[in-house]
Coordinates of C-alpha atoms in Angstrom, one line a residue:
M8 CA -21.5 23.7 12.2
K9 CA -24.3 21.5 11.0
L10 CA -24.2 17.9 10.7
T11 CA -25.8 15.6 8.2
S12 CA -26.2 11.8 8.2
A13 CA -25.0 11.4 4.6
F14 CA -22.9 8.5 4.3
V15 CA -20.3 8.5 1.5
T16 CA -18.3 5.5 0.2
L17 CA -15.0 6.3 -1.6
A18 CA -15.6 3.6 -4.2
A19 CA -18.8 5.6 -5.2
L20 CA -17.2 9.0 -5.3
V21 CA -15.5 8.5 -8.7
S22 CA -16.9 6.5 -11.6
V23 CA -14.3 4.7 -13.7
G24 CA -14.6 3.7 -17.3
A25 CA -12.3 1.7 -19.2
N26 CA -12.2 4.1 -22.0
A27 CA -10.5 7.2 -21.5
Q28 CA -12.7 10.2 -21.0
Q29 CA -11.3 13.8 -21.0
C30 CA -12.1 15.9 -17.9
S31 CA -14.3 18.8 -18.6
S32 CA -12.9 20.7 -16.0
Y33 CA -9.7 20.3 -13.7
V34 CA -8.0 21.9 -11.0
I35 CA -4.3 22.8 -10.8
R36 CA -2.0 21.6 -8.0
K37 CA 0.4 24.3 -7.0
E38 CA 3.6 24.1 -4.7
I39 CA 2.5 25.1 -1.4
R40 CA 4.8 28.2 -1.1
S41 CA 3.4 29.6 -4.3
L42 CA -0.2 29.9 -3.0
S43 CA -1.6 33.2 -2.1
T44 CA -2.7 33.9 1.5
S45 CA -6.3 33.5 0.4
E46 CA -5.6 30.3 -1.3
W47 CA -3.8 28.7 1.6
S48 CA -6.6 30.0 3.8
R49 CA -9.1 28.2 1.7
I50 CA -7.1 24.8 1.9
S51 CA -6.8 25.1 5.5
T52 CA -10.4 25.6 6.0
V53 CA -11.1 22.4 3.8
V54 CA -8.6 20.3 5.6
K55 CA -10.0 21.3 9.0
L56 CA -13.5 20.3 7.7
L57 CA -12.1 16.9 6.6
Q58 CA -10.7 16.4 10.1
D59 CA -13.9 17.4 11.8
S60 CA -15.9 15.0 9.5
G61 CA -13.6 12.0 10.4
W62 CA -12.1 11.7 6.8
F63 CA -8.5 11.9 8.2
T64 CA -9.3 8.9 10.6
W65 CA -10.8 7.1 7.5
F66 CA -7.9 7.7 5.2
A67 CA -5.3 6.6 8.0
Y68 CA -7.3 3.4 8.3
L69 CA -7.5 3.0 4.5
H70 CA -3.8 3.3 4.2
T71 CA -3.0 1.0 7.1
S72 CA -5.4 -1.8 5.9
N73 CA -3.8 -1.8 2.4
F74 CA -0.2 -1.1 3.6
G75 CA 1.2 -4.6 2.7
T76 CA -0.1 -4.5 -0.8
I77 CA 0.9 -0.9 -1.9
H78 CA 4.5 -0.7 -1.0
G79 CA 7.5 -2.8 -2.2
C80 CA 5.7 -3.2 -5.6
E81 CA 4.4 -1.6 -8.8
Y82 CA 1.4 -0.6 -7.1
F83 CA 3.1 2.0 -5.2
L84 CA 2.7 5.0 -7.5
P85 CA -0.7 4.2 -9.2
W86 CA -2.4 3.4 -5.8
H87 CA -1.2 6.6 -4.1
R88 CA -2.2 8.7 -7.2
R89 CA -5.7 7.1 -6.6
F90 CA -5.6 7.8 -2.9
L91 CA -4.7 11.3 -3.5
K92 CA -7.5 11.9 -5.7
D93 CA -9.8 10.4 -3.2
F94 CA -8.6 12.9 -0.7
E95 CA -9.1 15.8 -3.3
S96 CA -12.3 14.8 -4.3
I97 CA -13.9 14.7 -0.7
G98 CA -12.3 18.1 -0.2
Q99 CA -14.1 19.4 -3.4
M100 CA -17.3 18.4 -1.8
Y101 CA -16.8 21.3 0.6
D102 CA -15.1 23.5 -2.0
K103 CA -15.4 22.6 -5.7
N104 CA -12.1 24.5 -6.5
F105 CA -10.1 22.4 -3.7
A106 CA -6.9 21.4 -5.1
M107 CA -4.2 19.3 -3.3
P108 CA -1.0 21.5 -3.1
Y109 CA 2.3 19.7 -3.1
W110 CA 5.6 20.1 -1.4
D111 CA 8.7 20.6 -3.5
T112 CA 10.8 18.9 -0.7
L113 CA 13.9 18.5 -3.2
R114 CA 14.6 22.3 -3.0
D115 CA 14.9 21.7 0.9
Y116 CA 17.3 19.0 0.7
A117 CA 20.4 20.5 2.3
R118 CA 18.8 21.6 5.3
P119 CA 15.1 20.6 5.4
S120 CA 14.2 22.0 8.8
S121 CA 14.9 25.6 7.2
S122 CA 12.0 25.1 4.8
A123 CA 9.2 27.5 5.1
V124 CA 6.7 24.7 4.8
L125 CA 7.8 23.4 8.2
T126 CA 6.7 26.5 10.2
S127 CA 3.6 27.9 11.9
K128 CA 2.6 29.6 8.5
Y129 CA 2.1 26.2 6.9
I130 CA 2.0 22.7 8.4
G131 CA 3.9 23.4 11.7
T132 CA 7.2 22.5 13.1
N133 CA 8.6 19.8 15.3
G134 CA 6.7 18.1 17.9
K135 CA 6.9 19.3 21.4
G136 CA 6.3 17.7 24.9
N137 CA 5.1 14.3 23.9
K138 CA 6.0 15.0 20.3
C139 CA 2.8 17.0 19.9
V140 CA 2.4 19.3 17.0
T141 CA 1.2 22.7 18.6
D142 CA 1.6 25.1 15.5
G143 CA 0.7 25.2 11.8
N144 CA -2.6 24.1 10.2
Q145 CA -3.0 21.1 12.4
A146 CA -1.9 22.7 15.8
N147 CA -3.1 20.6 18.9
W148 CA -5.1 18.2 16.5
R149 CA -6.3 15.0 18.2
M150 CA -6.2 12.0 15.9
E151 CA -8.3 9.2 16.4
Y152 CA -6.5 6.4 14.5
P153 CA -5.3 3.9 15.6
S154 CA -6.4 5.3 19.1
G155 CA -6.5 9.0 20.3
H156 CA -3.6 10.7 20.4
C157 CA -2.0 14.1 19.5
L158 CA -0.7 14.5 16.0
Q159 CA 3.1 13.7 16.5
R160 CA 6.2 14.7 14.7
E161 CA 9.8 13.9 15.9
Y162 CA 12.7 15.2 13.6
N163 CA 15.3 12.4 12.8
N164 CA 18.3 14.8 14.0
G165 CA 16.9 16.3 17.3
Q166 CA 15.4 19.8 16.3
S167 CA 17.0 19.6 12.7
I168 CA 16.6 17.2 9.9
S169 CA 19.2 15.4 8.1
A170 CA 19.9 16.0 4.5
W171 CA 17.7 13.8 2.1
Q172 CA 17.9 13.6 -1.9
S173 CA 18.7 16.4 -4.1
P174 CA 16.8 17.6 -7.2
E175 CA 19.8 16.5 -9.4
Y176 CA 19.5 13.0 -8.0
M177 CA 15.9 12.7 -8.7
Q178 CA 16.5 14.0 -12.3
S179 CA 19.3 11.2 -12.4
I180 CA 16.9 8.6 -11.4
M181 CA 14.3 9.7 -14.1
S182 CA 16.8 10.1 -16.8
R183 CA 18.1 6.4 -15.9
S184 CA 14.7 4.9 -15.6
T185 CA 13.3 3.3 -18.7
K186 CA 10.5 1.5 -17.1
M187 CA 8.3 1.6 -14.0
S188 CA 10.1 -1.3 -12.4
Q189 CA 13.1 0.8 -12.4
L190 CA 11.5 4.2 -11.5
R191 CA 9.3 2.8 -8.6
P192 CA 12.0 1.4 -6.3
A193 CA 14.2 4.3 -7.0
F194 CA 11.5 6.8 -5.9
E195 CA 10.3 4.7 -3.0
Y196 CA 13.7 3.9 -1.5
S197 CA 14.9 7.4 -1.8
I198 CA 12.9 10.5 -1.3
H199 CA 9.8 8.8 -0.4
G200 CA 11.2 7.0 2.7
S201 CA 13.6 9.9 3.5
V202 CA 10.8 12.5 4.1
H203 CA 8.5 10.1 6.1
L204 CA 11.7 9.1 8.3
A205 CA 12.9 12.8 8.5
L206 CA 9.4 14.1 10.2
G207 CA 9.0 11.0 12.3
G208 CA 6.1 10.6 14.7
D209 CA 2.9 9.9 12.8
M210 CA 4.7 10.0 9.6
V211 CA 6.7 7.0 10.2
M212 CA 3.7 4.8 11.1
D213 CA 1.2 3.0 8.9
W214 CA -1.1 5.6 9.7
S215 CA 1.0 8.4 8.2
P216 CA -1.9 10.1 6.4
N217 CA -2.8 11.5 9.8
D218 CA -0.2 14.2 9.0
F219 CA -1.0 16.7 6.3
A220 CA 2.7 16.5 5.3
F221 CA 2.0 13.1 4.1
W222 CA -0.7 14.6 1.5
L223 CA 1.8 17.2 0.4
H224 CA 4.6 14.8 0.0
H225 CA 2.8 12.2 -2.0
A226 CA 1.5 14.9 -4.2
N227 CA 5.2 15.8 -5.0
I228 CA 6.0 12.2 -5.8
D229 CA 2.9 11.9 -7.9
R230 CA 4.0 15.0 -9.8
L231 CA 7.5 13.6 -10.2
W232 CA 6.0 10.4 -11.8
F233 CA 4.0 12.6 -14.2
V234 CA 7.4 14.6 -14.9
W235 CA 8.9 11.4 -15.9
Q236 CA 6.0 10.3 -17.9
M237 CA 6.2 13.4 -20.0
Q238 CA 10.0 13.7 -20.2
N239 CA 9.9 10.8 -23.1
P240 CA 6.3 10.0 -23.5
A241 CA 6.8 7.4 -26.2
Q242 CA 8.6 5.2 -23.7
N243 CA 7.6 6.3 -20.4
F244 CA 3.9 7.4 -20.4
W245 CA 2.1 4.1 -20.4
S246 CA 4.9 2.2 -18.8
I247 CA 3.6 -0.2 -16.0
E248 CA 5.9 -3.1 -16.1
G249 CA 6.1 -4.7 -12.8
V250 CA 4.4 -7.1 -10.2
D251 CA 2.2 -7.0 -7.3
I252 CA 3.5 -7.7 -3.8
T253 CA 3.1 -11.6 -4.5
G254 CA 5.3 -11.5 -7.7
K255 CA 2.4 -11.6 -10.2
S256 CA 2.8 -9.5 -13.4
L257 CA 0.5 -6.4 -13.5
T258 CA -1.5 -5.6 -16.6
Y259 CA -3.4 -2.4 -17.5
G260 CA -6.6 -4.3 -16.2
S261 CA -5.1 -5.2 -12.8
P262 CA -7.4 -3.6 -10.2
I263 CA -6.1 -1.2 -7.6
P264 CA -6.1 -2.6 -4.1
Y265 CA -9.4 -1.6 -2.4
Y266 CA -10.8 0.1 -5.4
N267 CA -12.2 -1.1 -8.6
D268 CA -10.2 1.0 -10.8
N269 CA -7.9 -0.6 -13.4
L270 CA -4.5 0.8 -13.6
L271 CA -4.9 2.3 -17.1
S272 CA -7.5 4.6 -15.8
L273 CA -5.1 6.2 -13.4
M274 CA -2.3 6.8 -15.6
Q275 CA -3.1 10.0 -17.5
P276 CA -4.0 13.2 -15.5
G277 CA -6.7 15.1 -17.3
Y278 CA -8.6 12.0 -18.1
N279 CA -11.1 9.8 -16.5
N280 CA -11.3 10.6 -12.7
M281 CA -7.7 12.2 -12.7
C282 CA -9.0 15.7 -13.4
F283 CA -5.9 17.6 -12.3
Y284 CA -2.7 18.9 -13.4
Y285 CA 0.5 20.3 -11.9
D286 CA 1.7 24.0 -12.1
N287 CA 5.2 23.3 -13.6
G288 CA 7.5 20.7 -14.5
S289 CA 4.4 19.1 -16.3
A290 CA 2.1 22.2 -16.7
V291 CA -1.3 21.9 -18.4
S292 CA -0.8 22.7 -22.2
R293 CA -2.4 26.0 -23.3
K294 CA -3.5 24.3 -26.4
R295 CA -6.1 22.2 -24.8
S296 CA -9.9 23.3 -25.3
L297 CA -11.3 25.0 -22.4
P298 CA -15.0 24.5 -21.6
N299 CA -16.2 28.0 -21.2
K300 CA -15.0 31.6 -21.2
R301 CA -15.0 31.6 -17.4
D302 CA -12.5 28.9 -17.2
E303 CA -10.5 30.6 -20.1
R304 CA -10.4 33.8 -18.3
K305 CA -9.0 32.2 -15.0
C306 CA -6.5 30.1 -17.0
I307 CA -4.9 33.3 -18.3
P308 CA -1.2 33.0 -17.0
R309 CA -0.7 35.4 -14.0
P310 CA 2.5 37.2 -13.2
V311 CA 4.9 35.3 -11.0
A312 CA 7.9 36.3 -8.9
P313 CA 11.0 36.3 -10.8
I314 CA 13.6 33.7 -10.3
P315 CA 16.3 35.1 -7.7
P316 CA 19.6 35.5 -9.0
L317 CA 22.3 33.0 -7.9
N318 CA 25.1 34.1 -5.5
E319 CA 28.3 32.1 -5.9
G320 CA 26.4 29.5 -7.8
V321 CA 23.5 29.0 -5.2
F322 CA 20.4 30.6 -4.1
D323 CA 20.5 32.5 -0.8
N324 CA 16.9 31.3 0.1
V325 CA 15.5 28.2 -1.5
N326 CA 12.1 29.2 -0.1
E327 CA 11.9 32.2 -2.6
V328 CA 12.5 30.2 -5.9
P329 CA 9.3 30.2 -7.7
V330 CA 9.8 27.1 -10.0
A331 CA 10.1 23.3 -9.4
S332 CA 13.7 22.6 -8.3
D333 CA 13.7 19.4 -10.6
T334 CA 12.8 21.6 -13.4
Y335 CA 15.3 24.4 -12.6
V336 CA 18.5 22.1 -12.2
K337 CA 18.2 20.6 -15.7
D338 CA 20.2 23.7 -17.3
T339 CA 22.7 23.7 -14.5
I340 CA 23.3 19.9 -15.0
V341 CA 24.0 20.3 -18.8
S342 CA 26.1 23.4 -18.3
N343 CA 28.3 22.4 -15.6
L344 CA 29.0 18.7 -15.8
P345 CA 31.4 17.0 -18.1
S346 CA 30.4 14.6 -20.8
D347 CA 31.4 11.5 -19.0
M348 CA 29.3 12.5 -15.7
L349 CA 26.4 13.2 -18.1
D350 CA 26.7 9.8 -19.8
K351 CA 27.0 8.1 -16.4
W352 CA 24.2 9.8 -14.6
F353 CA 22.1 11.8 -17.0
P354 CA 22.1 9.5 -20.2
T355 CA 19.2 10.9 -21.8
Y356 CA 20.7 14.6 -21.5
T357 CA 23.3 13.5 -24.2
T358 CA 20.6 12.1 -26.5
V359 CA 17.5 14.4 -26.0
P360 CA 18.6 18.0 -24.7
A361 CA 17.2 18.7 -21.4
T362 CA 15.5 21.8 -22.9
A363 CA 13.5 19.5 -25.1
Q364 CA 12.3 17.6 -22.1
N365 CA 10.0 20.2 -20.8
G366 CA 7.1 18.0 -20.3
T367 CA 4.4 20.3 -21.6
D368 CA 3.8 18.7 -25.3
Y369 CA 0.8 16.7 -24.9
S370 CA 0.6 15.8 -28.6
A371 CA 3.6 13.6 -28.0
I372 CA 1.8 11.3 -25.7
P373 CA 0.9 8.1 -27.7
A374 CA -2.6 6.7 -27.9
P375 CA -3.6 4.7 -24.7
P376 CA -2.9 0.9 -25.1
P377 CA -5.7 -1.6 -25.6
L378 CA -8.0 -2.9 -23.0
D379 CA -10.7 -5.1 -23.3
A380 CA -13.3 -3.6 -20.9
S381 CA -15.7 -6.6 -21.3
V382 CA -13.2 -8.8 -19.5
Y383 CA -12.6 -6.3 -16.6
S384 CA -15.4 -6.7 -14.0
S385 CA -15.5 -5.1 -10.4
S386 CA -17.2 -8.4 -9.2
S387 CA -14.2 -10.3 -10.1
V388 CA -12.1 -8.2 -8.1
E389 CA -10.6 -10.0 -5.0
D390 CA -9.6 -8.7 -1.8
I391 CA -5.8 -8.7 -2.3
N392 CA -5.0 -7.0 1.0
T393 CA -4.3 -10.4 2.8
S394 CA -4.4 -12.7 -0.4
T395 CA -1.2 -14.5 -0.9
D396 CA -2.8 -17.0 -3.7
E397 CA -0.7 -16.7 -6.8
D398 CA -3.6 -17.9 -8.8
T399 CA -5.5 -14.8 -8.0
D400 CA -7.3 -13.6 -11.2
Y401 CA -6.8 -9.9 -11.5
S402 CA -8.1 -9.7 -15.1
D403 CA -7.9 -11.5 -18.3
V404 CA -6.5 -8.9 -20.6
D405 CA -3.5 -8.8 -23.1
D406 CA -0.4 -7.2 -21.9
Y407 CA 0.3 -4.1 -23.8
V408 CA 4.2 -4.4 -24.5
S409 CA 6.1 -1.2 -25.7
D410 CA 8.8 -1.6 -28.3
E411 CA 11.7 -0.3 -26.1
S412 CA 14.2 -0.9 -29.1
S413 CA 12.6 1.9 -30.8
S414 CA 13.4 4.3 -27.9
D415 CA 15.8 6.9 -28.8
Y416 CA 17.6 5.9 -25.7
A417 CA 16.9 2.3 -24.8
S418 CA 18.9 1.2 -21.6
D419 CA 21.3 -1.0 -23.6
D420 CA 22.6 2.2 -25.7
Y421 CA 24.5 4.0 -23.0
S422 CA 26.8 3.3 -20.1
A423 CA 24.8 4.7 -17.4
V424 CA 24.5 3.6 -13.8
A425 CA 21.9 0.8 -13.8
I426 CA 19.0 1.4 -11.3
P427 CA 18.5 -1.7 -8.9
T428 CA 15.0 -3.2 -9.4
D429 CA 13.0 -5.6 -7.4
D430 CA 12.9 -8.4 -10.2
G431 CA 13.3 -11.8 -8.8
K432 CA 14.3 -10.7 -5.4
D433 CA 13.9 -13.3 -2.7
D434 CA 12.1 -13.2 0.6
D435 CA 14.2 -11.1 3.2
S436 CA 13.5 -12.8 6.1
D437 CA 16.9 -14.4 6.5
Q438 CA 18.9 -11.5 5.5
G439 CA 19.5 -9.9 8.8
V440 CA 18.8 -6.4 10.0
Y441 CA 19.5 -3.5 7.7
S442 CA 22.2 -1.1 9.0
E443 CA 23.9 1.8 7.5
A444 CA 26.6 4.2 8.7
Y445 CA 26.0 8.0 8.1
Q446 CA 28.4 10.5 7.2
M447 CA 27.2 13.7 5.8
Y448 CA 30.4 14.5 4.0
D449 CA 32.9 11.9 2.8
T450 CA 35.7 14.2 3.5
E451 CA 38.3 11.5 4.7
E452 CA 37.9 9.8 1.4
N453 CA 38.1 12.7 -0.8
P454 CA 38.8 15.9 1.1
D455 CA 39.7 18.2 -1.9
A456 CA 36.1 17.5 -3.3
Y457 CA 34.4 19.5 -0.6
G458 CA 35.7 22.9 -0.9
I459 CA 37.9 22.6 2.2
D460 CA 41.2 23.7 0.4
G461 CA 39.3 25.9 -1.9
V462 CA 38.9 23.0 -4.3
G463 CA 35.4 21.9 -5.5
P464 CA 32.0 23.5 -4.8
K465 CA 31.8 26.1 -2.1
Y466 CA 28.7 24.4 -0.8
P467 CA 29.0 20.8 -1.4
M468 CA 26.1 18.3 -1.9
P469 CA 25.8 16.5 1.3
N470 CA 25.0 12.6 1.5
P471 CA 21.2 11.7 2.0
F472 CA 20.3 10.2 5.4
P473 CA 19.7 6.3 5.1
L474 CA 16.6 4.5 5.6
S475 CA 16.3 3.3 9.1
A476 CA 16.2 -0.5 10.2
H477 CA 12.7 -0.1 11.4
W478 CA 11.5 1.3 8.1
V479 CA 13.1 -1.5 6.1
Q480 CA 11.7 -4.1 8.2
M481 CA 8.3 -2.5 8.5
H482 CA 8.0 -2.6 4.7
K483 CA 9.4 -5.9 4.5
L484 CA 12.2 -4.7 2.1
S485 CA 15.3 -6.4 1.1
P486 CA 18.4 -5.1 3.2
E487 CA 20.7 -5.9 0.5
E488 CA 18.6 -4.0 -2.2
I489 CA 18.3 -0.9 0.0
H490 CA 22.0 -1.0 0.6
E491 CA 22.6 -1.1 -3.1
H492 CA 20.2 1.9 -3.7
Y493 CA 22.1 3.9 -0.9
A494 CA 25.6 3.1 -2.1
Q495 CA 24.3 4.4 -5.6
A496 CA 23.1 7.7 -4.0
K497 CA 26.4 8.2 -2.2
E498 CA 28.4 7.5 -5.4
F499 CA 26.3 10.0 -7.2
V500 CA 27.1 12.7 -4.5
K501 CA 30.9 11.9 -4.6
D502 CA 31.0 12.2 -8.4
L503 CA 29.3 15.5 -8.6
N504 CA 31.1 17.0 -5.8
G505 CA 34.4 15.7 -7.3
A506 CA 33.4 17.2 -10.6
G507 CA 33.2 20.4 -8.9
Y508 CA 29.3 20.8 -9.5
Q509 CA 27.6 23.5 -7.6
S510 CA 24.1 22.5 -6.7
P511 CA 21.9 25.7 -6.7
Y512 CA 20.0 24.4 -3.6
A513 CA 22.9 23.3 -1.5
K514 CA 23.2 26.5 0.6
P515 CA 21.1 25.9 3.7
S516 CA 18.6 28.7 4.2
T517 CA 19.4 30.5 7.2
G518 CA 16.8 33.5 7.3
D519 CA 13.4 33.7 9.1
A520 CA 11.6 30.7 7.0
D521 CA 8.5 31.8 8.6
A522 CA 8.5 35.1 7.1
T523 CA 9.4 33.8 3.6
N524 CA 7.1 33.4 0.6
D525 CA 5.3 36.8 1.1
D526 CA 7.3 38.0 -1.8
A527 CA 7.0 34.9 -4.0
A528 CA 3.3 34.9 -3.6
A529 CA 2.7 38.7 -3.9
A530 CA 2.8 38.6 -7.6
S531 CA 0.0 36.4 -8.2
S532 CA -1.9 37.2 -4.9
D533 CA -3.8 40.2 -6.6
A534 CA -4.8 38.2 -9.4
A535 CA -6.1 35.5 -7.2
E536 CA -8.0 38.0 -5.0
S537 CA -9.6 39.4 -8.2
D538 CA -11.1 35.9 -9.0
A539 CA -12.8 35.8 -5.6
S540 CA -16.2 37.0 -7.0
D541 CA -15.8 33.8 -9.4
V542 CA -15.5 31.3 -6.6
N543 CA -17.9 30.3 -3.9
V544 CA -16.2 30.9 -0.6
V545 CA -16.1 28.0 2.0
D546 CA -18.9 28.3 4.2
P547 CA -17.9 27.7 7.8
D548 CA -21.3 26.5 8.7
V549 CA -21.4 23.9 5.8
S550 CA -22.9 20.5 6.6
L551 CA -20.3 18.0 7.5
I552 CA -20.3 15.0 5.0
M553 CA -19.2 12.3 7.6
A554 CA -16.5 9.6 6.6
P555 CA -17.6 5.8 6.8
S556 CA -17.0 4.4 10.4
V557 CA -13.6 2.6 10.9
P558 CA -14.2 -1.1 11.7
G559 CA -13.1 -1.9 15.5
L560 CA -12.2 1.8 16.3
A561 CA -13.5 2.9 19.8
G562 CA -16.6 5.2 19.8
N563 CA -17.9 3.7 16.3

């Protein structure tokens, strides 16, 4: 392995302009289980090069040093989108076709530890001995941040993982959210925290980017944000309403912490530096112009594995379903829930048919809101990681205010359950320690809803596991607000089970997860292999592009 003295700063990797510039080329981020064997091998090779060149250490440091300003406020989604793109951009310096995969965690919600992703084939299983991960693509890795240790995992239920949020619940969140300040906390305090806590070890620490699961998980959260943007572009696409960690209102010119990018530049995949799309849910439009014949040939749709049939309303093995779970459940929701449940939990489904919310009509995206580039200057960006000065000048730009009253389904027009927001929340220091009792099924409260007497779904939807007191305290969240979000999630489960709704993903997969995906990937594998001549294979002797030194780290 050759070593170069090249020094790369992340701020210089990607240039940002205030005016939207369409990407001349882009990569497609795929669900990890849909990758062919060769595609996953290439990704694993690049990931190992990133480890060898110190980038995992750097990204863990970067996430830790910005932790207090990127959680619990509306910077959460755009900052992590920018962070993901940095990781992807560094990977593309080794392999120009490197695309960050995502993990559709929602399809695994009923029994997450049975996911094929958590096997030696992909990212490995639970930690052993001193919680050390000994299999998968990070087997026996030594992580250097914050100090030398093995990569650690510790499942939240011993050798298994408690249930987390279903694709139906995340669809409900997206349907009921009419602005960013609703969507962000609903995402952050549900599936985001649940997956981190489920895996434990490094994933429950500030330095969670040590675990490749972090990147897969946040790519999926970013994908879900994009799905929400595209489900009602006129209302959602440019929504950035919210505040920073000090309570100061964000604008399109507000700079992302650590970076010099303004918020507006990160909001549209396929433009500026965000040169990526996702494979389904919000797939790239085939109407988009392609830069050359080679790319056009590669973008011809390839055959994919068929969706397996339902057996008594459920998939026998969720690992074999070749479509995003949040996309698939739309039809089952509309077909199987009574109108009062749709009005309560999926209000947009009664106004805009779910089939119309396919997220692929790019012509429906409104023009970007105005941004006066002359008043946005990187020289005026202050380090807000530790700043609490309410007079901090983020940028003097006019707010772009969308006319929510023109929406086909403004929040006042339906009787849906309102999503709790952070608006006006007080300091949580005197609110005590968060505590939540967990019961997988509320059978004592409503026994007939869970198939016990042959009534209700055969495979009921379990309650998601609550956030931990440590997690809530670490993120400086309001225990009262977190309790409100969790109570709403439990009410959702109770209502859907009580209505007899059968989630297609509710049956825990019991087969050999490590052996799954072979059939699902086979249909596209041959086509992928046929493109090998068009792609430069990753050279194992490539010169390492070393990450910047981490301040204060032993050995630097």
